[in-house]
Amino acid sequence: MRVSLLAKPLPAADGDVLIVGSYADEKRLPEPLARLDRALGGRLGEVLEAEKFQGKPGQLTHLYADGRLPAKRVVVVGLGARGQLTPETIRRAAATGVRRARDLGARVVSIEVLGDTLPPEQRARAVVGGALLGTYSFDRYKREKPDKGVEELRLVEPDTRRGRELKAAIHLGTTFAEATAFARDLVNAPANEVTPTYLAKAATQIAREGRLKLRVYDRTECEKMGMGAFLGVAAGSEQPPKFIHLTYSPSGRARRKVAIVGKGVTFDSGGLDLKPADGMLRMKNDMAGAAAVLAVMRALPPLRPSVEVHAIVAATENMVSGKAQRPGDIVRAMNGVTIEIGNTDAEGRLTLADALAYTVARVKPTEIVDLATLTGACVVALGSLCAGLLTTSQPLADRLRAAADLVGERVWQLPLIDEYKDGLKSDVADINNVGPRGGGAINAAIFMREFTGDVPWVHLDIAGPAFSDRDLPLGPKGATGFGVRTLLAYLLELK
Ligand code: BES
Ligand code: MG
Ligand code: ZN
């Protein structure tokens, strides 16, 4: 979908569909809807009245312009109460409107910069983001592809003085949404295609296109670095593990050095502590953290943030075979900590242990943010629409949460409770990789904290929101690309 600016008043906008927004509980049609209504000979007001259109978020109606406008049809989307307008309401309204336009067979769509209470560039960003995220589809493996869909989206803004800001907003909106789609594609593609080698190749391409620095370590090199925890997980798989390290450096002096670490288990069978069938079915998504950090790295060069960013992914499968790691095995991580394998299905924290230890020792960042589909317990605690956030640095957590709020991704902080470390005691090693059932998301984070040294660290458990079993306002069921937009907003320090 191409996105551009259209410098015309709303009633003069052409296209197959013109999308406009309407607030809830307004007695008269506000400008510029009133003008549009006059151009339509009062028919807009009539239709809204007849359909008892209240302008609630998610509500939608459309009418045929009957030659009274350059646009063929008008789609009206609800924005809720004017005083409560948020970027997320706008994103969802734009998504609903553009999906309807698509279903009406539209190729060229004009859309109002919805709402009027927030700064126009913020609203424009949200409109573009919502339109692109909401029309995402994954049909690479289908013989019958859906129809072409919307090819051109024009943001209608009559005031030409706003051109520059709005173009920048369009760039941000499209880049964020395209990065999210890239992550969704990686997660939606099956595990027989997306192997650790595939992720390494994706990283190679990202490095080439964006002129980033890349190191990919193979099994032997990981052995030399002492990554026993990561390699223990990889032991049962025919697929060779890959340890990926991508670096973006800004052109000027970097103000900070941020490490983003993604869990990259391309398939999680559970290992010898095998998952039951229904629990295993979606485990191709166990690399959603890796997909998110790779997508972020791909988006950074065109966005040019002024911080240095390192992406770290310890990519492997968690499989069963005669070579697979056993419950009761003891492995040694890169920082020397020995780990008793209490459960082979708690593999994510093992791969992350070495990813974090490597990051602390080799990258020496000012802060670490990791994204991991880590625990079913976090899904039990927060459901499928919210990530768990655990941290050793409250200021860092606050900045990350502000970024998440801005892009409409939900995160909720869980406490790192020191005493729970007792639950990870091992009789034979420094630490066990599992603790008691209660507080599973916290136990996992307490385990990981052992490998973060004294670097300020935020852990996002995205097991719930990385994947959806049903259609969402901003995308179809399947991978969501959760975390991509939060990280980008965080790195760009967007307000
Ligand atoms: N990849 C899973 C976590 C997961 C569960 C992600 C559901 C998405 C949806 C992780 O590797 C895992 O298996 N965790 C175990 C840990 C347990 C053995 C301590 C879990 O959550 O059951
Ligand atoms: Mg597991
Ligand atoms: Zn896993």
Short mmCIF file of C-alpha atoms and ligand atoms in Angstrom, two decimals:
data_model
loop_
_atom_site.label_atom_id
_atom_site.label_comp_id
_atom_site.label_asym_id
_atom_site.label_seq_id
_atom_site.Cartn_x
_atom_site.Cartn_y
_atom_site.Cartn_z
CA MET A 1 0.00 0.00 0.00
CA ARG A 2 1.49 3.34 -1.06
CA VAL A 3 0.82 6.21 1.31
CA SER A 4 0.80 9.87 0.25
CA LEU A 5 -0.55 13.31 1.16
CA LEU A 6 -3.52 14.87 -0.59
CA ALA A 7 -3.68 18.65 -0.15
CA LYS A 8 -7.39 19.21 -0.71
CA PRO A 9 -10.42 19.97 1.39
CA LEU A 10 -12.29 16.84 2.45
CA PRO A 11 -15.24 17.20 0.01
CA ALA A 12 -12.79 17.56 -2.90
CA ALA A 13 -10.93 14.32 -2.14
CA ASP A 14 -11.30 11.64 -4.80
CA GLY A 15 -10.72 7.88 -4.71
CA ASP A 16 -12.91 4.79 -4.53
CA VAL A 17 -13.60 5.46 -0.86
CA LEU A 18 -13.24 8.48 1.39
CA ILE A 19 -12.93 7.62 5.09
CA VAL A 20 -13.97 10.19 7.69
CA GLY A 21 -14.28 10.06 11.47
CA SER A 22 -17.19 10.99 13.70
CA TYR A 23 -17.20 11.58 17.46
CA ALA A 24 -19.78 10.11 19.80
CA ASP A 25 -22.48 12.24 21.36
CA GLU A 26 -22.15 15.35 19.23
CA LYS A 27 -25.47 17.04 18.60
CA ARG A 28 -24.55 18.58 15.25
CA LEU A 29 -22.06 17.38 12.68
CA PRO A 30 -18.79 19.25 13.38
CA GLU A 31 -16.58 20.65 10.61
CA PRO A 32 -15.33 19.29 8.29
CA LEU A 33 -18.11 16.66 8.33
CA ALA A 34 -20.75 19.38 8.07
CA ARG A 35 -19.19 20.61 4.84
CA LEU A 36 -19.09 17.09 3.48
CA ASP A 37 -22.75 16.70 4.43
CA ARG A 38 -23.68 19.89 2.56
CA ALA A 39 -21.83 18.62 -0.53
CA LEU A 40 -23.83 15.41 -0.24
CA GLY A 41 -27.08 17.35 -0.04
CA GLY A 42 -27.63 16.40 3.60
CA ARG A 43 -27.49 12.67 2.93
CA LEU A 44 -24.63 12.00 5.34
CA GLY A 45 -26.65 13.35 8.26
CA GLU A 46 -29.67 11.36 7.13
CA VAL A 47 -27.79 8.07 6.94
CA LEU A 48 -26.15 8.59 10.34
CA GLU A 49 -29.54 9.41 11.82
CA ALA A 50 -31.34 6.50 10.14
CA GLU A 51 -28.69 4.01 11.22
CA LYS A 52 -28.59 5.42 14.74
CA PHE A 53 -24.86 5.96 14.26
CA GLN A 54 -23.48 7.02 17.62
CA GLY A 55 -19.82 7.39 16.75
CA LYS A 56 -18.71 4.74 19.21
CA PRO A 57 -15.21 3.33 18.73
CA GLY A 58 -15.37 0.48 16.22
CA GLN A 59 -18.73 1.62 14.80
CA LEU A 60 -18.87 2.06 11.04
CA THR A 61 -21.28 2.92 8.27
CA HIS A 62 -20.92 3.77 4.59
CA LEU A 63 -22.88 5.47 1.86
CA TYR A 64 -22.74 5.79 -1.88
CA ALA A 65 -21.86 9.36 -2.92
CA ASP A 66 -24.04 9.14 -6.04
CA GLY A 67 -21.87 11.49 -8.08
CA ARG A 68 -22.14 14.34 -5.59
CA LEU A 69 -18.47 14.01 -4.58
CA PRO A 70 -15.30 13.16 -6.49
CA ALA A 71 -15.05 10.10 -4.18
CA LYS A 72 -17.36 7.18 -5.01
CA ARG A 73 -18.23 6.23 -1.46
CA VAL A 74 -17.93 7.64 2.02
CA VAL A 75 -17.07 5.42 4.99
CA VAL A 76 -17.72 6.92 8.44
CA VAL A 77 -15.86 5.47 11.43
CA GLY A 78 -16.64 6.13 15.09
CA LEU A 79 -14.00 7.86 17.21
CA GLY A 80 -15.71 7.72 20.61
CA ALA A 81 -15.98 10.77 22.83
CA ARG A 82 -13.91 13.75 21.70
CA GLY A 83 -12.43 14.25 25.17
CA GLN A 84 -11.13 10.67 25.26
CA LEU A 85 -9.45 10.46 21.89
CA THR A 86 -6.18 8.49 21.95
CA PRO A 87 -3.77 7.44 19.20
CA GLU A 88 -5.00 3.87 19.73
CA THR A 89 -8.63 4.86 19.04
CA ILE A 90 -7.42 6.46 15.82
CA ARG A 91 -5.33 3.42 14.83
CA ARG A 92 -8.29 1.12 15.37
CA ALA A 93 -10.74 3.40 13.57
CA ALA A 94 -8.40 3.71 10.58
CA ALA A 95 -7.92 -0.08 10.53
CA THR A 96 -11.70 -0.67 10.59
CA GLY A 97 -12.31 1.90 7.87
CA VAL A 98 -9.59 0.73 5.50
CA ARG A 99 -10.61 -2.92 5.96
CA ARG A 100 -14.16 -1.98 4.97
CA ALA A 101 -12.84 -0.03 1.98
CA ARG A 102 -10.86 -3.09 0.96
CA ASP A 103 -13.92 -5.32 1.31
CA LEU A 104 -15.82 -2.88 -0.90
CA GLY A 105 -13.17 -3.50 -3.55
CA ALA A 106 -11.48 -0.10 -3.24
CA ARG A 107 -8.02 0.40 -4.78
CA VAL A 108 -7.54 4.09 -4.01
CA VAL A 109 -8.61 5.31 -0.56
CA SER A 110 -8.58 8.84 0.80
CA ILE A 111 -8.70 9.21 4.56
CA GLU A 112 -9.11 12.15 6.87
CA VAL A 113 -6.39 12.79 9.46
CA LEU A 114 -8.92 11.44 11.97
CA GLY A 115 -9.88 13.46 15.04
CA ASP A 116 -8.93 17.00 15.99
CA THR A 117 -7.77 17.02 19.60
CA LEU A 118 -4.23 15.57 19.38
CA PRO A 119 -1.33 17.09 17.41
CA PRO A 120 -1.89 16.43 13.68
CA GLU A 121 1.41 14.59 13.20
CA GLN A 122 0.51 12.19 16.00
CA ARG A 123 -2.90 11.57 14.45
CA ALA A 124 -1.40 11.09 10.98
CA ARG A 125 1.10 8.56 12.35
CA ALA A 126 -1.74 6.66 13.98
CA VAL A 127 -3.93 6.71 10.86
CA VAL A 128 -1.14 5.33 8.68
CA GLY A 129 -0.10 2.77 11.30
CA GLY A 130 -3.65 1.56 11.84
CA ALA A 131 -4.37 1.32 8.11
CA LEU A 132 -1.26 -0.76 7.43
CA LEU A 133 -1.37 -2.96 10.53
CA GLY A 134 -5.10 -3.57 10.16
CA THR A 135 -4.86 -4.82 6.57
CA TYR A 136 -1.91 -7.16 7.14
CA SER A 137 -2.43 -10.68 5.81
CA PHE A 138 -0.27 -13.76 5.52
CA ASP A 139 -1.02 -15.81 2.40
CA ARG A 140 2.43 -16.87 1.22
CA TYR A 141 1.48 -20.54 1.37
CA LYS A 142 -1.99 -20.28 -0.17
CA ARG A 143 -2.71 -21.07 -3.80
CA GLU A 144 -5.70 -18.77 -3.79
CA LYS A 145 -4.55 -15.33 -2.83
CA PRO A 146 -7.11 -12.78 -1.69
CA ASP A 147 -7.88 -9.89 -4.08
CA LYS A 148 -5.28 -7.18 -4.54
CA GLY A 149 -6.56 -4.92 -1.79
CA VAL A 150 -5.99 -1.21 -1.28
CA GLU A 151 -3.07 0.04 -3.38
CA GLU A 152 -3.01 3.68 -2.48
CA LEU A 153 -3.84 5.50 0.73
CA ARG A 154 -3.99 9.29 0.65
CA LEU A 155 -4.00 11.31 3.81
CA VAL A 156 -6.26 14.30 3.24
CA GLU A 157 -4.88 17.53 4.72
CA PRO A 158 -5.90 20.83 3.10
CA ASP A 159 -3.36 22.90 5.04
CA THR A 160 -0.18 22.72 2.93
CA ARG A 161 1.87 24.32 5.74
CA ARG A 162 1.65 21.00 7.54
CA GLY A 163 3.18 19.07 4.63
CA ARG A 164 6.62 18.55 6.13
CA GLU A 165 5.44 17.34 9.54
CA LEU A 166 2.88 15.08 7.97
CA LYS A 167 5.38 13.54 5.57
CA ALA A 168 7.63 12.74 8.53
CA ALA A 169 4.62 11.26 10.33
CA ILE A 170 3.78 9.11 7.31
CA HIS A 171 7.38 7.89 7.23
CA LEU A 172 7.27 6.91 10.92
CA GLY A 173 3.84 5.27 10.59
CA THR A 174 4.81 3.20 7.57
CA THR A 175 8.24 2.23 8.92
CA PHE A 176 6.79 1.06 12.24
CA ALA A 177 4.01 -0.89 10.52
CA GLU A 178 6.31 -2.46 7.93
CA ALA A 179 8.71 -3.55 10.64
CA THR A 180 5.79 -5.11 12.52
CA ALA A 181 4.70 -6.93 9.35
CA PHE A 182 8.25 -8.22 8.87
CA ALA A 183 8.18 -9.71 12.39
CA ARG A 184 4.69 -11.14 11.82
CA ASP A 185 5.85 -12.84 8.60
CA LEU A 186 8.82 -14.44 10.38
CA VAL A 187 6.59 -15.79 13.15
CA ASN A 188 3.72 -16.89 10.89
CA ALA A 189 6.04 -18.85 8.61
CA PRO A 190 6.35 -22.44 9.84
CA ALA A 191 9.25 -23.88 11.82
CA ASN A 192 10.26 -26.19 8.95
CA GLU A 193 11.16 -23.05 7.03
CA VAL A 194 12.22 -20.67 9.80
CA THR A 195 15.16 -22.57 11.31
CA PRO A 196 18.10 -21.03 13.17
CA THR A 197 19.95 -21.00 9.82
CA TYR A 198 17.04 -19.11 8.26
CA LEU A 199 17.16 -16.49 11.03
CA ALA A 200 20.90 -16.11 10.49
CA LYS A 201 20.26 -15.60 6.75
CA ALA A 202 17.58 -13.02 7.52
CA ALA A 203 20.11 -11.23 9.74
CA THR A 204 22.68 -11.36 6.91
CA GLN A 205 20.25 -9.71 4.53
CA ILE A 206 19.28 -7.08 7.10
CA ALA A 207 22.98 -6.33 7.68
CA ARG A 208 23.65 -6.02 3.96
CA GLU A 209 20.66 -3.78 3.23
CA GLY A 210 21.20 -1.51 6.23
CA ARG A 211 25.02 -1.63 6.35
CA LEU A 212 24.97 -3.06 9.85
CA LYS A 213 27.75 -5.02 11.47
CA LEU A 214 27.00 -8.74 11.83
CA ARG A 215 28.58 -11.69 13.60
CA VAL A 216 27.03 -15.14 13.45
CA TYR A 217 28.68 -17.72 15.70
CA ASP A 218 28.24 -21.42 14.91
CA ARG A 219 28.19 -24.32 17.35
CA THR A 220 31.97 -24.68 17.60
CA GLU A 221 32.49 -20.99 18.24
CA CYS A 222 29.75 -21.01 20.89
CA GLU A 223 31.50 -23.97 22.53
CA LYS A 224 34.73 -21.98 22.63
CA MET A 225 32.93 -19.09 24.32
CA GLY A 226 31.59 -21.51 26.93
CA MET A 227 27.90 -21.24 26.08
CA GLY A 228 26.92 -24.53 27.70
CA ALA A 229 23.39 -23.43 28.58
CA PHE A 230 22.53 -22.44 25.00
CA LEU A 231 24.21 -25.50 23.49
CA GLY A 232 22.46 -27.85 25.91
CA VAL A 233 19.13 -26.76 24.45
CA ALA A 234 20.50 -27.15 20.92
CA ALA A 235 21.83 -30.67 21.61
CA GLY A 236 18.71 -32.56 20.52
CA SER A 237 18.21 -30.81 17.19
CA GLU A 238 19.41 -31.72 13.71
CA GLN A 239 19.33 -28.01 12.92
CA PRO A 240 22.62 -26.27 13.73
CA PRO A 241 22.27 -23.48 16.30
CA LYS A 242 23.21 -19.91 15.35
CA PHE A 243 24.21 -17.13 17.72
CA ILE A 244 23.44 -13.83 16.02
CA HIS A 245 24.87 -10.40 16.91
CA LEU A 246 23.84 -7.38 14.79
CA THR A 247 25.06 -3.83 15.46
CA TYR A 248 23.65 -0.47 14.39
CA SER A 249 25.93 2.52 14.94
CA PRO A 250 24.66 6.08 14.53
CA SER A 251 26.61 8.48 12.34
CA GLY A 252 27.49 10.86 15.20
CA ARG A 253 28.58 10.06 18.73
CA ALA A 254 26.24 7.50 20.32
CA ARG A 255 24.53 8.78 23.47
CA ARG A 256 23.77 5.29 24.76
CA LYS A 257 24.47 1.69 23.88
CA VAL A 258 21.29 -0.37 24.02
CA ALA A 259 21.21 -4.17 23.74
CA ILE A 260 17.99 -5.81 22.60
CA VAL A 261 17.90 -9.56 23.14
CA GLY A 262 15.25 -11.83 21.58
CA LYS A 263 14.35 -15.42 22.45
CA GLY A 264 14.93 -17.36 19.25
CA VAL A 265 13.64 -20.89 19.82
CA THR A 266 12.43 -21.67 16.31
CA PHE A 267 10.43 -24.63 17.59
CA ASP A 268 9.80 -25.67 21.19
CA SER A 269 8.75 -29.30 21.45
CA GLY A 270 9.57 -29.12 25.16
CA GLY A 271 12.50 -31.50 24.70
CA LEU A 272 12.43 -34.75 26.69
CA ASP A 273 9.96 -33.04 29.03
CA LEU A 274 7.76 -33.15 25.93
CA LYS A 275 4.81 -30.83 25.56
CA PRO A 276 1.33 -32.28 25.05
CA ALA A 277 -0.01 -31.92 21.49
CA ASP A 278 -2.18 -28.85 22.02
CA GLY A 279 0.58 -27.05 23.91
CA MET A 280 3.10 -27.82 21.14
CA LEU A 281 0.91 -26.75 18.24
CA ARG A 282 1.80 -23.06 18.28
CA MET A 283 5.42 -23.42 19.28
CA LYS A 284 6.69 -22.14 15.93
CA ASN A 285 6.00 -18.77 17.56
CA ASP A 286 8.68 -19.32 20.20
CA MET A 287 11.01 -17.08 18.20
CA ALA A 288 8.71 -14.05 18.32
CA GLY A 289 11.22 -12.17 20.49
CA ALA A 290 13.95 -12.81 17.92
CA ALA A 291 11.63 -11.78 15.09
CA ALA A 292 10.90 -8.52 16.90
CA VAL A 293 14.54 -7.57 17.47
CA LEU A 294 15.47 -8.46 13.87
CA ALA A 295 12.56 -6.36 12.60
CA VAL A 296 13.73 -3.46 14.74
CA MET A 297 17.27 -3.69 13.34
CA ARG A 298 15.88 -3.70 9.81
CA ALA A 299 13.93 -0.51 10.53
CA LEU A 300 16.74 1.42 12.26
CA PRO A 301 18.85 2.61 9.29
CA PRO A 302 16.01 4.62 7.69
CA LEU A 303 15.00 6.02 11.11
CA ARG A 304 18.57 6.98 12.09
CA PRO A 305 18.25 7.08 15.90
CA SER A 306 21.22 8.52 17.78
CA VAL A 307 21.88 5.49 19.98
CA GLU A 308 24.03 2.43 19.30
CA VAL A 309 21.87 -0.70 19.17
CA HIS A 310 22.99 -4.30 19.49
CA ALA A 311 20.59 -7.15 18.69
CA ILE A 312 21.41 -10.53 20.18
CA VAL A 313 19.65 -13.80 19.31
CA ALA A 314 20.68 -17.27 20.46
CA ALA A 315 18.75 -19.25 17.84
CA THR A 316 18.02 -22.95 18.23
CA GLU A 317 15.29 -25.55 18.20
CA ASN A 318 14.29 -27.42 21.34
CA MET A 319 13.89 -30.98 20.09
CA VAL A 320 14.03 -34.62 21.21
CA SER A 321 16.57 -37.20 20.04
CA GLY A 322 19.24 -39.52 21.42
CA LYS A 323 21.44 -36.47 21.75
CA ALA A 324 18.87 -34.35 23.54
CA GLN A 325 19.57 -32.79 26.90
CA ARG A 326 18.17 -34.81 29.84
CA PRO A 327 16.34 -33.64 32.91
CA GLY A 328 18.97 -33.69 35.66
CA ASP A 329 21.85 -32.71 33.36
CA ILE A 330 24.17 -29.96 34.56
CA VAL A 331 25.42 -27.30 32.15
CA ARG A 332 27.76 -24.32 32.55
CA ALA A 333 26.82 -20.92 31.14
CA MET A 334 29.31 -18.46 29.65
CA ASN A 335 29.60 -16.53 32.94
CA GLY A 336 30.60 -19.73 34.76
CA VAL A 337 27.29 -20.33 36.55
CA THR A 338 26.34 -24.03 36.62
CA ILE A 339 22.70 -24.92 35.98
CA GLU A 340 20.80 -28.08 36.86
CA ILE A 341 18.21 -28.88 34.20
CA GLY A 342 15.06 -29.32 36.27
CA ASN A 343 12.91 -29.24 33.15
CA THR A 344 14.01 -29.30 29.52
CA ASP A 345 10.92 -27.28 28.58
CA ALA A 346 12.23 -24.26 30.49
CA GLU A 347 14.67 -23.83 27.59
CA GLY A 348 14.11 -20.17 26.79
CA ARG A 349 15.81 -18.96 29.97
CA LEU A 350 18.76 -21.28 29.21
CA THR A 351 19.31 -19.81 25.76
CA LEU A 352 18.83 -16.33 27.22
CA ALA A 353 21.28 -17.02 30.05
CA ASP A 354 24.11 -17.24 27.53
CA ALA A 355 22.69 -14.47 25.35
CA LEU A 356 22.65 -12.17 28.39
CA ALA A 357 26.06 -13.29 29.69
CA TYR A 358 27.53 -12.66 26.22
CA THR A 359 25.86 -9.24 26.05
CA VAL A 360 27.21 -8.19 29.44
CA ALA A 361 30.76 -9.44 28.73
CA ARG A 362 31.19 -8.56 25.06
CA VAL A 363 28.79 -5.68 24.33
CA LYS A 364 28.97 -3.90 27.71
CA PRO A 365 25.76 -1.97 27.01
CA THR A 366 24.24 0.81 29.07
CA GLU A 367 20.98 -1.14 29.24
CA ILE A 368 19.44 -4.44 28.14
CA VAL A 369 15.87 -5.09 27.01
CA ASP A 370 14.92 -8.68 26.27
CA LEU A 371 11.76 -9.98 24.61
CA ALA A 372 10.82 -13.61 25.14
CA THR A 373 7.83 -15.90 24.77
CA LEU A 374 9.00 -17.25 28.08
CA THR A 375 6.26 -18.64 30.31
CA GLY A 376 2.74 -19.99 30.17
CA ALA A 377 2.48 -18.59 33.70
CA CYS A 378 2.65 -15.04 32.33
CA VAL A 379 -0.29 -15.84 30.04
CA VAL A 380 -2.21 -17.13 33.05
CA ALA A 381 -1.40 -13.95 34.97
CA LEU A 382 -2.06 -11.31 32.30
CA GLY A 383 -3.94 -13.03 29.47
CA SER A 384 -3.20 -12.76 25.79
CA LEU A 385 -3.27 -8.97 25.35
CA CYS A 386 -0.56 -7.91 27.76
CA ALA A 387 3.14 -8.56 28.24
CA GLY A 388 4.76 -8.98 31.64
CA LEU A 389 7.55 -6.55 32.47
CA LEU A 390 10.21 -7.34 35.05
CA THR A 391 13.18 -5.14 35.75
CA THR A 392 16.27 -4.35 37.79
CA SER A 393 15.94 -0.65 36.92
CA GLN A 394 12.75 1.27 37.57
CA PRO A 395 13.78 4.33 35.50
CA LEU A 396 14.48 2.09 32.51
CA ALA A 397 11.17 0.29 33.02
CA ASP A 398 9.33 3.61 33.19
CA ARG A 399 10.83 4.76 29.89
CA LEU A 400 9.93 1.47 28.25
CA ARG A 401 6.39 1.59 29.57
CA ALA A 402 5.97 5.12 28.28
CA ALA A 403 7.05 3.92 24.83
CA ALA A 404 4.60 1.00 25.00
CA ASP A 405 1.75 3.34 26.03
CA LEU A 406 2.52 5.61 23.12
CA VAL A 407 2.20 2.84 20.51
CA GLY A 408 -0.73 1.12 22.22
CA GLU A 409 1.04 -2.08 23.29
CA ARG A 410 0.10 -3.25 26.76
CA VAL A 411 2.71 -4.12 29.36
CA TRP A 412 2.23 -4.67 33.07
CA GLN A 413 4.96 -4.82 35.64
CA LEU A 414 5.41 -7.87 37.83
CA PRO A 415 7.72 -7.76 40.85
CA LEU A 416 11.14 -9.40 41.00
CA ILE A 417 10.80 -10.97 44.44
CA ASP A 418 14.26 -11.75 45.86
CA GLU A 419 13.05 -14.52 48.16
CA TYR A 420 11.82 -16.49 45.17
CA LYS A 421 15.44 -17.23 44.38
CA ASP A 422 15.23 -19.85 47.14
CA GLY A 423 12.81 -21.74 44.91
CA LEU A 424 15.56 -22.09 42.30
CA LYS A 425 18.01 -23.80 44.66
CA SER A 426 19.79 -26.87 43.35
CA ASP A 427 21.46 -29.62 45.43
CA VAL A 428 24.10 -30.22 42.80
CA ALA A 429 24.60 -26.96 40.84
CA ASP A 430 24.58 -23.18 41.41
CA ILE A 431 20.98 -22.86 40.30
CA ASN A 432 18.07 -24.90 38.94
CA ASN A 433 16.36 -23.75 35.74
CA VAL A 434 12.89 -24.21 37.26
CA GLY A 435 11.24 -23.31 40.53
CA PRO A 436 7.84 -23.95 42.07
CA ARG A 437 4.74 -23.63 39.89
CA GLY A 438 3.46 -20.47 41.58
CA GLY A 439 4.89 -17.23 40.24
CA GLY A 440 6.30 -18.91 37.15
CA ALA A 441 6.89 -15.69 35.23
CA ILE A 442 8.75 -14.18 38.20
CA ASN A 443 10.83 -17.31 38.79
CA ALA A 444 11.97 -17.26 35.17
CA ALA A 445 13.02 -13.62 35.45
CA ILE A 446 14.81 -14.24 38.78
CA PHE A 447 16.73 -17.01 37.01
CA MET A 448 17.67 -14.70 34.15
CA ARG A 449 18.74 -11.90 36.46
CA GLU A 450 21.74 -14.07 37.42
CA PHE A 451 23.15 -13.45 33.95
CA THR A 452 22.63 -9.71 33.64
CA GLY A 453 25.58 -8.62 35.80
CA ASP A 454 24.96 -5.08 36.96
CA VAL A 455 23.57 -3.79 33.67
CA PRO A 456 20.11 -2.17 34.01
CA TRP A 457 17.72 -4.69 32.53
CA VAL A 458 14.10 -4.96 31.44
CA HIS A 459 12.59 -8.32 30.59
CA LEU A 460 9.36 -8.48 28.58
CA ASP A 461 7.56 -11.82 28.76
CA ILE A 462 5.55 -11.74 25.52
CA ALA A 463 4.19 -15.33 25.63
CA GLY A 464 0.62 -13.95 25.64
CA PRO A 465 0.54 -11.04 23.20
CA ALA A 466 3.01 -12.39 20.58
CA PHE A 467 0.31 -14.50 19.00
CA SER A 468 -3.47 -14.32 18.84
CA ASP A 469 -6.07 -17.04 18.39
CA ARG A 470 -8.57 -14.54 17.08
CA ASP A 471 -8.66 -11.48 14.90
CA LEU A 472 -7.63 -8.29 16.67
CA PRO A 473 -8.39 -4.63 15.88
CA LEU A 474 -4.92 -4.18 14.40
CA GLY A 475 -4.42 -7.46 12.64
CA PRO A 476 -5.70 -10.91 11.82
CA LYS A 477 -5.23 -13.90 14.10
CA GLY A 478 -1.71 -15.28 14.18
CA ALA A 479 1.49 -13.38 14.89
CA THR A 480 1.08 -9.81 16.16
CA GLY A 481 4.64 -8.49 15.93
CA PHE A 482 4.29 -7.42 19.55
CA GLY A 483 7.19 -5.36 20.88
CA VAL A 484 8.49 -4.05 17.57
CA ARG A 485 6.75 -0.68 17.83
CA THR A 486 7.48 -0.33 21.55
CA LEU A 487 11.20 -0.89 20.97
CA LEU A 488 11.28 1.50 18.02
CA ALA A 489 9.46 4.21 19.96
CA TYR A 490 11.82 3.61 22.88
CA LEU A 491 14.95 3.84 20.74
CA LEU A 492 13.70 6.97 18.98
CA GLU A 493 12.57 8.47 22.30
CA LEU A 494 9.25 9.42 20.76
CA LYS A 495 6.87 11.49 22.79
N1 BES B 1 7.81 -21.40 25.05
C1 BES B 1 7.29 -21.77 26.32
C2 BES B 1 6.37 -20.71 26.93
C3 BES B 1 5.08 -20.44 26.22
C4 BES B 1 3.91 -21.01 26.65
C5 BES B 1 5.02 -19.53 25.17
C6 BES B 1 2.72 -20.73 26.02
C7 BES B 1 3.82 -19.24 24.54
C8 BES B 1 2.66 -19.84 24.98
C9 BES B 1 8.44 -22.02 27.29
O1 BES B 1 9.60 -22.50 26.74
C10 BES B 1 7.97 -23.06 28.24
O2 BES B 1 7.77 -24.16 27.81
N2 BES B 1 7.82 -22.70 29.50
C11 BES B 1 7.36 -23.60 30.50
C12 BES B 1 8.21 -23.40 31.72
C13 BES B 1 8.00 -24.44 32.80
C14 BES B 1 8.54 -25.78 32.34
C15 BES B 1 8.71 -24.00 34.05
C16 BES B 1 5.90 -23.26 30.80
O3 BES B 1 5.54 -22.11 30.78
O4 BES B 1 5.15 -24.19 31.00
MG MG B 2 9.64 -24.59 26.60
ZN ZN B 3 9.95 -22.01 24.80
#
